[in-house]
Short mmCIF file of C-alpha atoms in Angstrom, two decimals:
data_model
loop_
_atom_site.label_atom_id
_atom_site.label_comp_id
_atom_site.label_asym_id
_atom_site.label_seq_id
_atom_site.Cartn_x
_atom_site.Cartn_y
_atom_site.Cartn_z
CA MET J 1421 148.65 223.09 66.79
CA LYS J 1422 145.57 224.88 65.47
CA ARG J 1423 147.93 227.40 63.90
CA PHE J 1424 149.80 224.76 62.07
CA LEU J 1425 146.88 222.78 60.93
CA ILE J 1426 145.43 226.54 59.07
CA THR J 1427 148.70 227.34 57.93
CA LEU J 1428 149.54 223.86 56.32
CA PHE J 1429 145.30 223.96 54.86
CA LEU J 1430 146.30 227.36 53.43
CA LEU J 1431 149.58 226.28 51.93
CA GLY J 1432 148.09 223.03 50.40
CA GLY J 1433 145.41 225.19 48.51
CA MET J 1434 148.03 227.58 47.12
CA LEU J 1435 149.73 224.28 45.74
CA GLY J 1436 146.68 223.36 44.34
CA SER J 1437 145.77 226.17 42.86
CA ALA J 1438 149.25 226.65 41.22
CA GLN J 1439 148.66 223.28 40.02
CA ALA J 1440 145.50 223.79 38.33
CA GLN J 1441 146.97 226.80 36.49
CA GLN J 1442 149.34 224.85 35.11
CA VAL J 1443 147.02 222.38 33.65
CA ASN J 1444 144.97 223.39 30.87
CA TRP J 1445 142.59 221.54 28.32
CA GLY J 1446 140.90 222.28 25.21
CA ILE J 1447 137.90 221.16 23.09
CA GLY J 1448 136.65 221.86 20.11
CA GLY J 1449 136.23 220.30 16.07
CA ARG J 1450 138.36 220.22 13.29
CA LEU J 1451 138.19 219.64 9.63
CA GLY J 1452 140.61 217.85 7.85
CA ASP J 1453 141.20 213.74 8.14
CA PRO J 1454 139.64 212.91 10.46
CA ALA J 1455 137.06 215.51 10.76
CA GLY J 1456 135.02 215.76 13.68
CA PHE J 1457 136.00 216.15 17.67
CA SER J 1458 139.43 217.30 18.89
CA LEU J 1459 140.35 217.45 22.59
CA LYS J 1460 143.63 218.45 24.10
CA HIS J 1461 145.63 218.59 27.62
CA TYR J 1462 148.15 221.54 28.06
CA GLN J 1463 151.16 220.96 30.11
CA PRO J 1464 154.21 222.97 30.35
CA GLY J 1465 155.86 222.62 27.00
CA LYS J 1466 154.21 219.59 25.92
CA ALA J 1467 150.62 218.37 25.35
CA LEU J 1468 148.77 215.38 24.76
CA GLU J 1469 145.98 215.49 21.52
CA ILE J 1470 143.22 213.44 20.79
CA ASN J 1471 141.27 213.03 17.57
CA PHE J 1472 138.48 211.41 16.46
CA GLY J 1473 135.77 211.89 13.77
CA ARG J 1474 135.35 211.13 9.94
CA ALA J 1475 138.26 209.64 8.19
CA TYR J 1476 139.03 209.42 4.53
CA PHE J 1477 137.33 213.20 4.19
CA PHE J 1478 139.29 214.01 0.79
CA SER J 1479 139.80 210.27 -0.47
CA GLY J 1480 136.56 210.11 -2.37
CA SER J 1481 135.37 207.12 -4.72
CA GLN J 1482 138.73 206.51 -6.22
CA TYR J 1483 140.36 205.24 -2.97
CA TYR J 1484 137.54 202.66 -2.57
CA LYS J 1485 138.07 201.66 -6.33
CA LYS J 1486 141.63 201.29 -6.23
CA HIS J 1487 141.25 199.56 -2.81
CA PHE J 1488 139.15 197.19 -4.51
CA THR J 1489 141.58 196.02 -7.14
CA ASP J 1490 144.43 195.49 -4.30
CA TRP J 1491 141.91 193.72 -2.15
CA TYR J 1492 140.37 191.65 -5.19
CA PHE J 1493 143.92 190.33 -6.58
CA LYS J 1494 144.69 189.40 -3.17
CA LYS J 1495 141.86 187.16 -2.53
CA HIS J 1496 141.10 185.93 -6.37
CA GLY J 1497 143.99 186.85 -8.36
CA TYR J 1498 141.75 186.05 -11.92
CA GLU J 1499 142.61 188.32 -14.60
CA TYR J 1500 139.15 188.77 -15.63
CA TYR J 1501 136.77 190.88 -13.80
CA ASN J 1502 134.16 193.45 -13.69
CA PHE J 1503 133.70 196.05 -10.75
CA TYR J 1504 130.19 197.18 -10.26
CA GLY J 1505 130.15 199.02 -7.13
CA TYR J 1506 130.45 199.65 -3.49
CA HIS J 1507 128.64 200.74 -0.50
CA ASN J 1508 130.31 201.70 2.52
CA THR J 1509 129.62 202.45 6.39
CA PHE J 1510 130.86 205.59 7.99
CA PRO J 1511 134.53 205.66 8.26
CA TRP J 1512 135.73 206.35 11.67
CA GLY J 1513 139.69 207.53 12.61
CA LEU J 1514 141.54 208.34 15.78
CA GLN J 1515 144.63 210.05 16.37
CA VAL J 1516 146.38 210.00 19.96
CA HIS J 1517 149.87 212.55 19.33
CA PHE J 1518 152.31 213.25 21.89
CA LEU J 1519 153.72 216.68 21.34
CA ARG J 1520 156.23 219.32 22.49
CA GLN J 1521 154.88 222.70 22.40
CA LYS J 1522 156.55 226.25 22.48
CA PRO J 1523 156.20 230.13 21.80
CA LEU J 1524 156.83 230.85 18.31
CA THR J 1525 159.18 233.42 19.31
CA GLN J 1526 160.23 234.73 15.60
CA LEU J 1527 156.79 236.62 14.58
CA ASP J 1528 156.34 237.80 18.08
CA VAL J 1529 152.61 237.68 17.99
CA LYS J 1530 151.20 237.14 21.56
CA GLY J 1531 149.42 233.96 21.87
CA LEU J 1532 151.04 232.18 19.15
CA GLN J 1533 152.55 228.84 19.48
CA TRP J 1534 154.13 225.98 17.28
CA TYR J 1535 154.02 222.07 18.02
CA TYR J 1536 155.57 218.58 16.83
CA GLY J 1537 155.44 215.35 17.84
CA ALA J 1538 154.65 212.28 16.78
CA GLY J 1539 151.84 209.24 17.89
CA ALA J 1540 149.76 206.44 16.54
CA GLN J 1541 146.15 206.46 14.13
CA LEU J 1542 143.58 203.58 13.41
CA ARG J 1543 140.96 204.27 11.02
CA TRP J 1544 138.40 201.35 10.22
CA GLN J 1545 135.09 200.93 8.19
CA THR J 1546 133.22 198.43 6.66
CA LEU J 1547 132.92 198.11 2.77
CA TYR J 1548 130.55 195.95 0.39
CA TYR J 1549 131.89 195.16 -2.54
CA SER J 1550 129.63 193.68 -6.06
CA TYR J 1551 131.60 192.51 -8.77
CA ARG J 1552 131.93 189.35 -11.20
CA TYR J 1553 134.91 187.47 -12.11
CA ARG J 1554 136.04 183.81 -14.00
CA ASN J 1555 138.76 181.82 -14.13
CA GLU J 1556 141.74 181.87 -16.55
CA ASN J 1557 139.46 179.07 -18.63
CA LYS J 1558 137.12 181.68 -19.03
CA GLY J 1559 134.33 179.79 -17.60
CA GLU J 1560 130.99 180.84 -16.51
CA TRP J 1561 131.03 184.51 -14.79
CA ILE J 1562 130.62 184.03 -11.11
CA TYR J 1563 128.36 187.10 -9.51
CA VAL J 1564 129.35 188.54 -6.09
CA ASP J 1565 126.81 191.18 -4.65
CA ARG J 1566 127.65 193.15 -1.62
CA GLU J 1567 130.54 190.94 -0.34
CA GLN J 1568 131.36 192.30 2.79
CA TYR J 1569 135.26 193.31 4.20
CA THR J 1570 136.12 195.37 7.28
CA ASN J 1571 138.91 197.72 6.44
CA LEU J 1572 141.66 198.41 9.25
CA ASP J 1573 144.19 200.80 8.85
CA LEU J 1574 146.75 201.07 11.37
CA GLY J 1575 150.06 203.62 11.83
CA LEU J 1576 152.45 205.87 12.64
CA ASP J 1577 151.81 209.99 12.87
CA GLY J 1578 154.67 212.61 12.58
CA VAL J 1579 152.72 216.19 12.88
CA ILE J 1580 153.77 219.92 13.17
CA GLY J 1581 151.55 222.79 13.53
CA VAL J 1582 150.76 226.04 14.71
CA GLU J 1583 148.10 227.40 17.44
CA TYR J 1584 146.91 230.67 18.21
CA PHE J 1585 145.27 231.20 21.58
CA ILE J 1586 143.42 234.64 21.03
CA PRO J 1587 143.99 237.12 24.12
CA GLU J 1588 141.39 237.69 26.49
CA VAL J 1589 139.10 235.30 24.78
CA PRO J 1590 139.20 231.28 25.77
CA LEU J 1591 139.48 230.24 22.11
CA SER J 1592 142.74 228.75 20.35
CA LEU J 1593 142.88 228.29 16.48
CA PHE J 1594 145.02 225.29 14.91
CA THR J 1595 146.36 224.46 11.75
CA ASP J 1596 148.45 221.48 11.02
CA PHE J 1597 150.05 218.95 8.51
CA ASN J 1598 150.01 215.25 9.76
CA LEU J 1599 152.27 212.64 7.73
CA PHE J 1600 150.49 208.85 8.62
CA LEU J 1601 152.74 206.00 7.83
CA GLU J 1602 150.12 202.99 7.33
CA LEU J 1603 151.63 199.90 8.79
CA VAL J 1604 148.48 197.48 8.89
CA ASP J 1605 146.92 196.40 6.47
CA TYR J 1606 148.42 198.65 3.01
CA PRO J 1607 151.36 199.76 4.14
CA SER J 1608 151.77 203.40 2.45
CA LEU J 1609 152.66 207.11 3.47
CA ARG J 1610 150.20 209.82 3.14
CA GLY J 1611 149.93 213.43 3.78
CA GLN J 1612 147.16 214.94 6.36
CA GLY J 1613 146.21 217.94 7.17
CA SER J 1614 143.36 219.95 9.54
CA LEU J 1615 142.14 223.52 10.57
CA GLY J 1616 139.89 223.63 13.98
CA LEU J 1617 138.92 225.55 16.90
CA ARG J 1618 139.00 224.71 20.92
CA TYR J 1619 137.41 226.42 23.80
CA THR J 1620 140.40 226.38 26.35
CA PHE J 1621 139.92 226.08 30.08
#
């Protein structure tokens, strides 16, 4: 009985060790959209990726000006208006991707893999618009200062990329291209990219 228990304990430890070797994690940062934190959970042939950070990294002020025009005509619809400016809070973005990951054997580089997959993306921030408008009868101007609007974008992602696991060093470099199909609240299709580094364990 004693030998049986010892054998069972050793087998359990070996199985647990084998499972631990099959499950790896990567944690690090990325530049892109969103720019910030990146977490990846690796399993044989697949991975789960979560990215969180600053959204609209490459959009600039033109995005907010265009967004105001669309928002204004939905709300008021009057032809006569002047846009004075905007203020915005920090824009956040969250991506969750389910990936298939495989060695990139065509290049014969140890540690080089490619991946593809799909997932969802959520982006949000608060905007404050200042403007004036008047109705079609050209009456008095109505001035609006810092009107608050919460912008919430939700949609689907399609991603493809490459990741290089540096031999004998617990680091990986990655770059990818993401196609974001926004479904809420302004349906559109836009490209996103990233470059990053993770510590793997």
